[in-house]
Short mmCIF file of C-alpha atoms in Angstrom, two decimals:
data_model
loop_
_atom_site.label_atom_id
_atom_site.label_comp_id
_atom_site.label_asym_id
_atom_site.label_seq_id
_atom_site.Cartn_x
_atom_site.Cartn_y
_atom_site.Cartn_z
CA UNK A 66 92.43 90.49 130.78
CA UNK A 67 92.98 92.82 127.67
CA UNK A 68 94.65 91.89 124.93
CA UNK A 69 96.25 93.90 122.15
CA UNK A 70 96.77 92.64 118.73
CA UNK A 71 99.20 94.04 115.97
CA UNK A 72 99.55 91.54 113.01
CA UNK A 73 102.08 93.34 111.22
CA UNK A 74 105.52 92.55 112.92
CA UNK A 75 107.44 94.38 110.03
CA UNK A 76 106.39 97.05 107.55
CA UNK A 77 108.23 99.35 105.05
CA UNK A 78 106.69 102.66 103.47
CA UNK A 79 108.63 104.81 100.96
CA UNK A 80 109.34 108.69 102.00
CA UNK A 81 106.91 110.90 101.68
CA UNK A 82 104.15 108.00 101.04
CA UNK A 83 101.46 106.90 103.45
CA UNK A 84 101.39 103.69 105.55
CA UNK A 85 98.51 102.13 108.24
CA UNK A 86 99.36 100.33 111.12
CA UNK A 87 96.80 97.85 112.64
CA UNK A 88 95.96 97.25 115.78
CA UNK A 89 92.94 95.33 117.19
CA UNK A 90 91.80 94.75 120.53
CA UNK A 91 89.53 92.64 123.07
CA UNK A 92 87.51 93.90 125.42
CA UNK A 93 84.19 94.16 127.45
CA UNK A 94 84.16 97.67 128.56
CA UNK A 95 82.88 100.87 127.82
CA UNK A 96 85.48 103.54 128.73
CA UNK A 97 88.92 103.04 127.91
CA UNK A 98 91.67 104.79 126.01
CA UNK A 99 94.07 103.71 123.08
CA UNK A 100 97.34 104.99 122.78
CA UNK A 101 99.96 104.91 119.90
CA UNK A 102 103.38 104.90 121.02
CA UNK A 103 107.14 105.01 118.98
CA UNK A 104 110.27 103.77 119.99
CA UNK A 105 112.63 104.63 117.48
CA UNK A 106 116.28 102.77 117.65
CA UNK A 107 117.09 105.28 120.58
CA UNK A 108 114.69 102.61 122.60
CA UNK A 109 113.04 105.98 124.05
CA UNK A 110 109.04 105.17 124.04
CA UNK A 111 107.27 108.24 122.60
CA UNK A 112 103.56 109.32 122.83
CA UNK A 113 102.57 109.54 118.79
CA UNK A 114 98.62 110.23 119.77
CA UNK A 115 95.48 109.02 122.08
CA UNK A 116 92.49 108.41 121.93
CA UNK A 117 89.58 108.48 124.58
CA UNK A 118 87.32 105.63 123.56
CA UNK A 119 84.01 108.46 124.47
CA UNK A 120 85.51 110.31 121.46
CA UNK A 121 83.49 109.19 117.90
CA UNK A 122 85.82 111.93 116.13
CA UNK A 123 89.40 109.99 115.10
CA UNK A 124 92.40 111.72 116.94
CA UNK A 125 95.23 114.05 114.58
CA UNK A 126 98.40 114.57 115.82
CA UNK A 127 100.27 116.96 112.44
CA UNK A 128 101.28 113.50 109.84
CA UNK A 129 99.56 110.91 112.34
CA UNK A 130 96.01 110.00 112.86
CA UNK A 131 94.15 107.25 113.82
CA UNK A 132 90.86 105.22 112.33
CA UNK A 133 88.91 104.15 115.32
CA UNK A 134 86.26 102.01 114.90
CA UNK A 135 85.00 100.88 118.66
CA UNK A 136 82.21 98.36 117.52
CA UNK A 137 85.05 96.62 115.21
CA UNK A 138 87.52 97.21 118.59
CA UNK A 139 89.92 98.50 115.80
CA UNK A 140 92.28 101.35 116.21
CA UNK A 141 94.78 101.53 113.28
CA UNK A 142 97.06 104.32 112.81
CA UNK A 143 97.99 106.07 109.59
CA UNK A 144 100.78 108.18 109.06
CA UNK A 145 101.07 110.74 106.05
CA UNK A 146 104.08 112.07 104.36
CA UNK A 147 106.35 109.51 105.95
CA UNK A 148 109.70 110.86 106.77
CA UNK A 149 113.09 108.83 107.99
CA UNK A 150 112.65 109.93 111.55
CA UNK A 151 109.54 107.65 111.30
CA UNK A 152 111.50 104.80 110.95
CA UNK A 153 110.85 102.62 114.67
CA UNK A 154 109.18 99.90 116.85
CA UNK A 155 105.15 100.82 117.32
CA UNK A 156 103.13 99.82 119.79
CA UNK A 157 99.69 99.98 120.45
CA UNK A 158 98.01 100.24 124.15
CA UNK A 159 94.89 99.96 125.37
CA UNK A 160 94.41 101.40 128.98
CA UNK A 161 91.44 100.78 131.57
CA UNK A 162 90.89 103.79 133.63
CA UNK A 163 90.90 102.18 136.66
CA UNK A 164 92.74 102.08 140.28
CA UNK A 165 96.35 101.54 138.37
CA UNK A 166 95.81 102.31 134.81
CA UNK A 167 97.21 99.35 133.60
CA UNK A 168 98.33 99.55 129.82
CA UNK A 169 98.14 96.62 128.06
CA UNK A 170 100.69 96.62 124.70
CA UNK A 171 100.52 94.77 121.72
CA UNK A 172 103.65 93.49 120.02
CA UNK A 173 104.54 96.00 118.27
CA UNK A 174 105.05 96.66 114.32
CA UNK A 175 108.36 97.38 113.39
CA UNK A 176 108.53 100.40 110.57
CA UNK A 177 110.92 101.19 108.02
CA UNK A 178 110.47 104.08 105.81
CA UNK A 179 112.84 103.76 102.82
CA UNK A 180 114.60 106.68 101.26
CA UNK B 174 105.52 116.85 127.64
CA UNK B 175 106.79 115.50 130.63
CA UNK B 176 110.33 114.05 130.91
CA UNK B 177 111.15 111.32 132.75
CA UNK B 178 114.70 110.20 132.89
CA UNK B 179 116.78 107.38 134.00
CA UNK B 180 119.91 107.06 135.15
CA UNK B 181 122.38 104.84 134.33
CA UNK B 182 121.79 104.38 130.37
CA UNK B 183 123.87 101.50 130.28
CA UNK B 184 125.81 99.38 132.80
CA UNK B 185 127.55 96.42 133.41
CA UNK B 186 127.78 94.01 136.79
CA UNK B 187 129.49 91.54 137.55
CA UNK B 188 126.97 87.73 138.64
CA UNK B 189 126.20 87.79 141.83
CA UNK B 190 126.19 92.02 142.41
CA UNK B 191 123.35 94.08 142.89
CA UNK B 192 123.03 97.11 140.79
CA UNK B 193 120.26 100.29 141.00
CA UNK B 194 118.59 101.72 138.41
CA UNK B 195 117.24 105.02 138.97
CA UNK B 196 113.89 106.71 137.59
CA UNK B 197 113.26 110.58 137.96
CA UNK B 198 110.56 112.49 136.65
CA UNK B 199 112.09 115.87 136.16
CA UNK B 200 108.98 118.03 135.86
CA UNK B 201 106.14 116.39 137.23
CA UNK B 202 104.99 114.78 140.12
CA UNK B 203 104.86 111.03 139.56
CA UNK B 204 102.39 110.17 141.74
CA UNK B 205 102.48 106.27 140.22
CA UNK B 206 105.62 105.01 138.81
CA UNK B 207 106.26 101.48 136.37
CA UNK B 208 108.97 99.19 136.10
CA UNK B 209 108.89 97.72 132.42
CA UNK B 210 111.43 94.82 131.08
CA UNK B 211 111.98 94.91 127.43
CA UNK B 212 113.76 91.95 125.46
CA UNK B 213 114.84 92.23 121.65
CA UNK B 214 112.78 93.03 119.58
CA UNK B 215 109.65 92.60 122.19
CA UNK B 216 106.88 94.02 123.58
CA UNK B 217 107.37 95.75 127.10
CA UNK B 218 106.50 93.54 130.20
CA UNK B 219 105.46 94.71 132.88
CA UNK B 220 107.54 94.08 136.12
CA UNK B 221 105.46 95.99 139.31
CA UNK B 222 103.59 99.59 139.99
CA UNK B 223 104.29 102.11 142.91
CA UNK B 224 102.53 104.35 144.39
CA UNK B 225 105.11 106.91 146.60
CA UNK B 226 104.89 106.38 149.37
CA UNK B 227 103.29 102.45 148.96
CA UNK B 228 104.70 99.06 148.54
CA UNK B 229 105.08 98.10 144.65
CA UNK B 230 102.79 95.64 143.18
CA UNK B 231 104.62 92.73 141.36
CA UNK B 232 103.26 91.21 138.22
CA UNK B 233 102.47 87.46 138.68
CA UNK B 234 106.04 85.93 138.28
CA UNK B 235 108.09 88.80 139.14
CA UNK B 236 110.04 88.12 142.05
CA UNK B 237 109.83 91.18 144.35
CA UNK B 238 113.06 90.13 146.45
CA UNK B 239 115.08 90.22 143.32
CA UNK B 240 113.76 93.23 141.97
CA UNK B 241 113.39 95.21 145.06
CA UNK B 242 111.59 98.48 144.10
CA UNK B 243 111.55 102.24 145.72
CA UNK B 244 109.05 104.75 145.24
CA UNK B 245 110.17 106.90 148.06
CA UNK B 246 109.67 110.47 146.29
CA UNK B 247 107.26 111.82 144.00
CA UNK B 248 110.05 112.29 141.62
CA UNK B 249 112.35 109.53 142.20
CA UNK B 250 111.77 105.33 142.33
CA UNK B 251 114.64 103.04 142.36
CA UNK B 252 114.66 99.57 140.66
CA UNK B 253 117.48 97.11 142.49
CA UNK B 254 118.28 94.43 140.58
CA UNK B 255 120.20 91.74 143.19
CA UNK B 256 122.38 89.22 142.89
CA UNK B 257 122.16 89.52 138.85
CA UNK B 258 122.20 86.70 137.12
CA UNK B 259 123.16 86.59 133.27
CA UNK B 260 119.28 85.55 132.93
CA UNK B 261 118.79 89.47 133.94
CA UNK B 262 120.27 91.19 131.24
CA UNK B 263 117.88 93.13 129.84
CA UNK B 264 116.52 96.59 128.75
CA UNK B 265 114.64 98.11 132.23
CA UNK B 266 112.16 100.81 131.42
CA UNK B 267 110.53 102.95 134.17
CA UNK B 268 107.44 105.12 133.26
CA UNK B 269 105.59 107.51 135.10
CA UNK B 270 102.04 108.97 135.59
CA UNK B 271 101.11 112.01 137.76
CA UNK B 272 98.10 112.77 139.91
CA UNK B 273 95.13 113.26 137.56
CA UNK B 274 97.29 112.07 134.45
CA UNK B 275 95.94 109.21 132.12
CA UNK B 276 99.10 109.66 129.98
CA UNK B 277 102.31 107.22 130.88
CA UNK B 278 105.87 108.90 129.96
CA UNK B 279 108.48 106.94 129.32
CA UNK B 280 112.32 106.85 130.80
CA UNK B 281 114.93 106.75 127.75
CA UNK B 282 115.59 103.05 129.10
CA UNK B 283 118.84 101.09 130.81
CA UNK B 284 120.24 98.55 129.45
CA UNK B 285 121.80 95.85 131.50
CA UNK B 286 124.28 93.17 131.21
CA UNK B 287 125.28 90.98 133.62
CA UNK B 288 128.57 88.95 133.36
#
């Protein structure tokens, strides 16, 4: 089985400052895909970005982007300019593309951007 | 991106009832629909995947004659929760992929609190 690792369970970032979220993973195959998703204190789970393991070039989404390093199994994400509306649960996924598509989520970091 | 919605938000039964939680996917085709449980301040567990049209497929310790699932419609799977127990109060969280789609989207969640 995958596994997913976040060490940060809680993180804070003032406005308009930059934070990085980590998020590790374990496994043995070749094509996958990583996904960052938000769930701000609405509980609604929000798509932030993905990323297609076959990709070397780092997925942007506008303030978010990603540092993905597949020998390291690393896939942090960094958000610029961080605004209030940032403020939720994160959760990294890894996803096998295979009959199912099973994600596999880590335990999330919980982020707090301070006015 | 592609809404999926749920229906009721919230709601409260009394031990020993069965209640339905619905999941619609308003503008796609959800060809393979997810049944998440989400405690506080956790990561999402996964309860069973359906196919419309197929039997669900539980997750090792779910128990699929408590939490009898639907996928009857490519928009439309039904979670039944019955005979809650207090044990079942939770936040449910339905997701759903369409034909071709690597990308899950998330229901807004229902939160559920047995008595």
């Amino acid at each position: 089985a995958q596994t997913v690792t976040q060490s940060q369970p809680e993180m804070s970032v003032q406005e308009a400052e930059t934070v990085t979220l980590s998020c590790t993973y374990d496994t043995s195959e070749n094509n996958y895909y990583l996904f960052w998703y938000k769930q701000p204190p609405s509980r609604q789970m929000i798509l932030v970005i993905r990323q297609e393991a076959y990709k070397q070039q780092n997925a942007t989404e506008n303030r978010f982007s990603v540092n993905f390093q597949k020998a390291a199994k690393s896939f942090s994400l960094k958000i610029s300019d961080s605004q209030l509306g940032d403020t939720a649960m994160y959760f990294c996924a890894f996803m096998k593309p295979t009959v199912g598509n099973q994600f596999y989520f880590g335990t999330g970091t919980s982020l707090t951007v301070i006015p | 991106g592609a809404v999926v919605s749920q229906h009721p938000s919230w709601v409260i039964c009394k031990s020993g009832t069965s209640v339905k939680i619905e999941c619609r996917s308003l503008d796609f085709q959800a060809t393979t629909m997810f049944w998440y449980r989400q405690f506080p301040k956790q990561s999402l567990m996964l309860m069973a995947t359906s196919n419309e049209g197929s039997k669900a497929t539980y997750e090792q310790g779910v128990e699929k004659d408590k939490f009898l699932i639907n996928h009857a419609s490519l928009t439309l799977s039904t979670l039944t929760v019955t005979s809650a127990h207090p044990e079942d109060s939770s936040f449910y969280i339905c997701s759903a992929r369409g034909t071709g789609q690597l990308t899950k989207y998330f229901g807004p969640g229902t939160r559920l609190t047995v008595t």
